[in-house]
């Protein structure tokens, strides 16, 4: 069993690869940097899938919330291409392969759902374009879809919430201010914070590879719906620190520009209805248990 993981060097990707290796899968990574047990995107384009690939995963993507990068047209293009083009390259490689892998698991984000306080979103909800991230999400998911005549390879797209783990993503940026007692909610803190622990996301990706019959969209969020303020309080408590300093939305808008800051200043209420219906069990279903692991 050999799994090809696009973006396997990243925060989510490294957790996926570790779990796969622990389960005795052979893992090959697609990276921009060549190395042992790696191929590049260029290799994929020119030589197709490595022989013997039984499953394909894509978790590549330029970090959107990099505060050192200005939100320019060029950077937006990088964010777009690193997701949509890599995913499309993998779909094409699967279509062209004589020996098809059994599954293709791609990621997208809950940014495909419109932020708000009333609507609850589940996987079957119709999605439509309303801003940059929803357009990106729709194109990203379209790129992952295999043509209907490809019946031998199941395709799963996981719409992930904010991924919580000690070694990357949001927690890596929040740890120091919170540790210093300088943490607090973003704005009023009343916006939803769809979230998942990185170990559960890795487990969900491997579940999608292993579980015969599963295909389509799965919301990659924990079953406990929380707001930004609830997260702030539980995380600060786990660190034994106060969380008294709200982070003004205006400052985030100035650092990231409003269009991008939305990812932090707004949120949507997302439920993992199908994910649970197909039998996935969470290690960290509630924010308290997740935060206890994050500070351990
Ligand atoms: P990381 O930044 O940790 O890793 C992403 C990987 O993508 C990198 O290791 C890199 O691999 C590759 N990559 C980066 N830039 C480019 C580029 N311009 N072109 C091609 N490949 C590139 O991200 P995460 O692991 O946090 O996220 C992975 C994916 O999951 C992203 O698409 C992200 O949007 C999505 N996601 C993440 C969430 C989160 O909270 N972290 C939430 C929802 C979705 P290399 O350097 O080896 O080429």
Coordinates of C-alpha atoms and ligand atoms in Angstrom, one line a residue:
X1 CA 0.0 0.0 0.0
X2 CA 1.6 3.2 -1.2
X3 CA 0.2 6.7 -0.6
X4 CA 1.3 9.8 -2.5
X5 CA 0.9 12.9 -0.4
X6 CA 1.0 16.4 -2.0
X7 CA 2.1 18.9 0.6
X8 CA 3.3 16.1 2.9
X9 CA 6.0 18.4 4.3
X10 CA 3.5 20.8 5.8
X11 CA 1.8 21.0 9.2
X12 CA -1.2 18.8 8.3
X13 CA 0.8 16.8 5.8
X14 CA 3.4 15.7 8.3
X15 CA 0.8 14.4 10.7
X16 CA -0.9 12.5 7.8
X17 CA 2.4 11.0 6.7
X18 CA 3.3 10.0 10.3
X19 CA 0.0 8.3 10.9
X20 CA 0.2 6.5 7.5
X21 CA 3.8 5.2 8.3
X22 CA 2.6 4.0 11.8
X23 CA -0.1 2.0 9.9
X24 CA 2.6 0.5 7.7
X25 CA 1.7 2.4 4.5
X26 CA 4.6 3.3 2.2
X27 CA 4.6 7.1 1.8
X28 CA 5.8 9.3 -1.0
X29 CA 5.6 13.1 -0.8
X30 CA 5.1 15.6 -3.6
X31 CA 7.1 18.7 -2.7
X32 CA 8.6 21.7 -4.5
X33 CA 12.0 20.5 -3.1
X34 CA 13.4 17.2 -4.3
X35 CA 14.6 14.6 -1.7
X36 CA 14.5 11.0 -0.7
X37 CA 11.0 9.4 -1.0
X38 CA 9.8 12.6 -2.8
X39 CA 8.8 13.6 -6.2
X40 CA 8.3 17.2 -7.4
X41 CA 5.2 18.6 -9.1
X42 CA 7.2 18.7 -12.2
X43 CA 7.9 15.0 -12.0
X44 CA 4.2 14.3 -11.5
X45 CA 3.3 16.4 -14.5
X46 CA 5.9 14.6 -16.7
X47 CA 5.9 11.1 -15.5
X48 CA 2.5 10.7 -13.8
X49 CA 1.7 8.8 -10.6
X50 CA 4.6 6.6 -9.3
X51 CA 4.0 2.9 -10.1
X52 CA 2.1 1.1 -7.3
X53 CA 0.3 4.2 -5.9
X54 CA -2.8 2.9 -4.1
X55 CA -4.0 6.2 -2.7
X56 CA -3.5 9.9 -3.3
X57 CA -3.8 12.8 -0.8
X58 CA -3.5 16.6 -1.4
X59 CA -2.8 19.0 1.4
X60 CA -0.6 21.4 -0.4
X61 CA -1.2 25.2 -0.2
X62 CA 0.7 28.4 0.3
X63 CA 0.1 29.7 3.9
X64 CA -2.6 32.3 3.5
X65 CA -2.2 34.0 6.9
X66 CA 1.5 34.7 6.5
X67 CA 1.8 38.2 8.1
X68 CA 5.0 38.9 6.2
X69 CA 3.2 38.6 2.8
X70 CA 1.1 41.5 1.6
X71 CA -2.3 40.6 0.2
X72 CA -1.3 41.5 -3.4
X73 CA -2.7 40.2 -6.7
X74 CA 0.5 38.1 -7.1
X75 CA 0.3 36.6 -3.6
X76 CA -3.4 35.8 -4.1
X77 CA -2.5 34.0 -7.3
X78 CA 0.1 31.9 -5.4
X79 CA -2.5 31.0 -2.8
X80 CA -4.9 30.0 -5.6
X81 CA -2.5 28.1 -7.8
X82 CA -0.8 26.2 -4.9
X83 CA -4.3 24.7 -4.1
X84 CA -6.2 24.5 -7.4
X85 CA -3.4 23.7 -9.8
X86 CA -1.8 21.0 -7.5
X87 CA -5.2 19.4 -7.0
X88 CA -5.9 19.5 -10.8
X89 CA -2.5 18.0 -11.5
X90 CA -3.3 15.1 -9.2
X91 CA -6.7 14.6 -10.8
X92 CA -5.2 14.5 -14.2
X93 CA -2.5 12.1 -13.1
X94 CA -5.2 9.8 -11.8
X95 CA -7.3 10.0 -15.0
X96 CA -4.1 9.2 -17.0
X97 CA -2.9 6.3 -14.8
X98 CA -3.3 2.8 -16.2
X99 CA -3.4 1.4 -12.7
X100 CA -5.8 3.6 -10.8
X101 CA -5.3 4.3 -7.1
X102 CA -8.3 3.3 -5.0
X103 CA -8.9 6.7 -3.4
X104 CA -8.1 10.4 -3.8
X105 CA -8.5 12.6 -0.7
X106 CA -8.4 16.3 -1.2
X107 CA -8.8 19.1 1.3
X108 CA -10.7 22.4 1.0
X109 CA -11.9 24.9 3.6
X110 CA -15.1 25.9 5.5
X111 CA -14.6 29.3 3.8
X112 CA -16.9 27.9 1.1
X113 CA -19.8 28.6 3.6
X114 CA -20.9 32.2 4.2
X115 CA -20.0 33.4 7.6
X116 CA -22.9 34.3 9.9
X117 CA -24.6 33.7 13.2
X118 CA -27.8 31.9 12.2
X119 CA -27.3 29.3 9.5
X120 CA -26.0 25.9 10.3
X121 CA -24.1 24.3 7.5
X122 CA -23.9 20.6 6.6
X123 CA -22.2 18.9 3.7
X124 CA -25.2 18.8 1.4
X125 CA -25.8 22.5 1.5
X126 CA -25.6 24.2 -1.9
X127 CA -22.5 26.4 -2.1
X128 CA -22.3 29.7 -4.1
X129 CA -19.6 32.3 -4.7
X130 CA -19.8 35.4 -2.4
X131 CA -16.1 36.3 -1.9
X132 CA -12.5 35.3 -2.7
X133 CA -12.4 32.3 -0.4
X134 CA -15.7 30.9 -1.5
X135 CA -14.6 31.2 -5.2
X136 CA -11.3 29.5 -4.3
X137 CA -13.1 26.8 -2.4
X138 CA -15.5 26.0 -5.3
X139 CA -12.7 25.9 -7.9
X140 CA -10.5 23.8 -5.5
X141 CA -13.3 21.2 -5.0
X142 CA -14.0 21.2 -8.8
X143 CA -10.4 20.5 -9.5
X144 CA -10.5 17.5 -7.1
X145 CA -13.6 15.9 -8.8
X146 CA -12.8 13.0 -11.0
X147 CA -14.9 12.5 -14.2
X148 CA -17.8 10.2 -13.7
X149 CA -16.4 7.4 -15.9
X150 CA -13.5 7.0 -13.4
X151 CA -15.3 4.4 -11.2
X152 CA -12.4 2.6 -9.7
X153 CA -11.1 5.6 -7.6
X154 CA -13.2 7.0 -4.8
X155 CA -12.9 10.8 -4.4
X156 CA -13.3 12.5 -1.0
X157 CA -13.0 16.2 -0.2
X158 CA -12.6 17.3 3.4
X159 CA -13.8 20.8 4.1
X160 CA -11.6 21.6 7.0
X161 CA -12.1 24.1 9.8
X162 CA -9.2 25.8 11.6
X163 CA -6.7 23.1 12.4
X164 CA -5.5 23.0 16.0
X165 CA -2.1 21.5 16.8
X166 CA 1.0 22.4 18.7
X167 CA 3.3 22.5 15.7
X168 CA 1.6 24.7 13.2
X169 CA -1.4 26.7 12.1
X170 CA -3.3 29.0 14.4
X171 CA -1.9 27.7 17.7
X172 CA 1.7 28.2 16.7
X173 CA 0.8 31.9 16.2
X174 CA -1.2 32.2 19.4
X175 CA 0.9 30.2 21.9
X176 CA 3.3 33.0 22.8
X177 CA 0.9 35.8 23.4
X178 CA -1.4 33.5 25.3
X179 CA 1.5 32.1 27.3
X180 CA 2.6 35.6 28.2
X181 CA -1.0 36.3 29.4
X182 CA -1.6 38.7 26.5
X183 CA -4.2 36.6 24.8
X184 CA -7.8 37.5 24.2
X185 CA -10.8 37.1 21.8
X186 CA -10.8 38.4 18.3
X187 CA -13.1 41.4 18.3
X188 CA -16.3 40.6 20.2
X189 CA -15.4 36.9 20.1
X190 CA -19.0 36.1 19.2
X191 CA -18.1 34.7 15.7
X192 CA -18.1 30.9 15.3
X193 CA -14.8 29.1 15.2
X194 CA -15.1 25.9 13.2
X195 CA -12.2 23.8 14.4
X196 CA -10.6 20.3 14.3
X197 CA -7.6 18.9 16.2
X198 CA -4.8 18.1 13.7
X199 CA -4.7 14.5 14.9
X200 CA -8.4 14.1 14.1
X201 CA -7.9 15.6 10.7
X202 CA -5.1 13.2 9.9
X203 CA -7.2 10.3 11.2
X204 CA -10.1 11.5 9.0
X205 CA -7.9 11.6 5.9
X206 CA -6.6 8.1 6.6
X207 CA -10.2 6.9 7.4
X208 CA -11.3 8.2 4.0
X209 CA -8.5 6.2 2.4
X210 CA -9.4 3.0 4.2
X211 CA -13.2 3.1 4.4
X212 CA -14.7 1.4 1.4
X213 CA -17.8 3.1 0.0
X214 CA -17.1 6.6 1.3
X215 CA -16.9 9.4 -1.2
X216 CA -17.9 13.0 -1.7
X217 CA -17.8 15.9 0.8
X218 CA -17.0 15.5 4.5
X219 CA -16.9 18.5 6.9
X220 CA -13.6 18.3 8.7
X221 CA -14.8 20.0 11.9
X222 CA -15.3 18.8 15.5
X223 CA -18.9 18.1 16.6
X224 CA -18.7 20.7 19.4
X225 CA -19.6 24.1 17.8
X226 CA -17.8 27.0 19.7
X227 CA -17.3 30.7 19.3
X228 CA -14.0 32.5 19.2
X229 CA -14.6 33.7 22.8
X230 CA -15.3 30.1 24.0
X231 CA -12.1 28.9 22.4
X232 CA -10.1 31.8 24.0
X233 CA -11.4 31.1 27.5
X234 CA -10.8 27.3 27.3
X235 CA -7.3 27.7 25.8
X236 CA -6.2 30.3 28.3
X237 CA -7.5 28.2 31.1
X238 CA -5.6 25.2 29.9
X239 CA -2.5 27.4 30.0
X240 CA -3.4 28.8 33.5
X241 CA -3.4 32.3 32.0
X242 CA -5.9 35.1 31.9
X243 CA -7.2 36.2 28.4
X244 CA -8.2 39.8 28.9
X245 CA -6.9 41.6 25.9
X246 CA -9.3 41.5 22.9
X247 CA -7.5 41.8 19.6
X248 CA -9.3 44.6 17.7
X249 CA -10.6 43.7 14.2
X250 CA -9.2 47.0 12.9
X251 CA -5.6 45.9 13.7
X252 CA -6.1 42.5 12.0
X253 CA -7.6 44.3 9.0
X254 CA -4.5 46.6 8.9
X255 CA -2.1 43.6 9.1
X256 CA -3.8 41.2 6.7
X257 CA -6.2 43.5 4.7
X258 CA -9.9 43.1 5.3
X259 CA -10.5 40.4 2.7
X260 CA -8.0 38.0 4.2
X261 CA -8.6 39.0 7.9
X262 CA -12.2 37.7 7.4
X263 CA -10.7 34.2 8.0
X264 CA -10.1 35.2 11.6
X265 CA -12.7 38.0 12.2
X266 CA -15.7 36.1 10.9
X267 CA -16.8 32.5 11.2
X268 CA -19.5 30.0 10.2
X269 CA -21.5 27.3 12.1
X270 CA -20.5 24.0 10.5
X271 CA -21.6 20.6 11.6
X272 CA -19.8 17.3 10.6
X273 CA -23.1 15.5 9.8
X274 CA -21.9 13.2 7.0
X275 CA -18.5 12.7 8.7
X276 CA -20.3 11.2 11.7
X277 CA -22.9 9.4 9.6
X278 CA -20.2 7.5 7.7
X279 CA -18.8 6.3 11.1
X280 CA -15.9 8.6 11.9
X281 CA -15.1 8.8 15.6
X282 CA -13.2 11.8 17.0
X283 CA -10.3 11.6 19.5
X284 CA -11.0 15.2 20.4
X285 CA -14.7 15.9 20.0
X286 CA -14.7 18.9 22.4
X287 CA -12.5 21.9 22.8
X288 CA -11.6 21.2 26.4
X289 CA -9.9 17.9 25.6
X290 CA -8.3 19.4 22.5
X291 CA -6.8 22.3 24.5
X292 CA -5.5 20.0 27.2
X293 CA -3.5 18.1 24.5
X294 CA -2.4 21.4 23.0
X295 CA -0.7 22.6 26.2
X296 CA 0.6 19.2 27.3
Ligands
LIG1 P1 1.6 24.4 5.5 O1 1.9 25.8 5.1 O2 2.1 23.9 6.8 O3 2.0 23.3 4.4 C1 1.5 23.3 3.2 C2 2.5 22.6 2.2 O4 2.1 23.1 0.9 C3 3.9 23.1 2.4 O5 4.6 22.1 3.2 C4 4.5 23.2 1.0 O6 5.2 22.0 0.6 C5 3.3 23.3 0.1 N1 3.2 24.6 -0.5 C6 3.3 25.8 0.1 N2 3.3 26.8 -0.8 C7 3.2 26.2 -2.0 C8 3.2 26.7 -3.4 N3 3.2 28.0 -3.6 N4 3.0 25.7 -4.4 C9 3.0 24.4 -4.1 N5 3.1 23.9 -2.9 C10 3.2 24.8 -1.8 O7 -0.1 24.3 5.5 P2 -1.1 23.5 6.4 O8 -0.6 22.1 6.5 O9 -1.5 24.2 7.5 O10 -2.3 23.4 5.3 C11 -2.4 22.6 4.2 C12 -3.6 22.8 3.4 O11 -4.7 22.6 4.2 C13 -3.7 24.2 2.8 O12 -4.1 24.1 1.4 C14 -4.7 24.9 3.6 O13 -5.4 25.9 2.9 C15 -5.6 23.8 4.0 N6 -6.3 24.1 5.3 C16 -5.5 24.4 6.4 C17 -6.1 24.8 7.6 C18 -5.3 25.1 8.8 O14 -5.9 25.6 9.8 N7 -4.0 24.9 8.8 C19 -7.6 25.0 7.6 C20 -8.3 24.6 6.4 C21 -7.6 24.2 5.3 P3 6.7 22.1 0.0 O15 7.4 23.3 0.6 O16 7.3 20.8 0.3 O17 6.5 22.2 -1.5

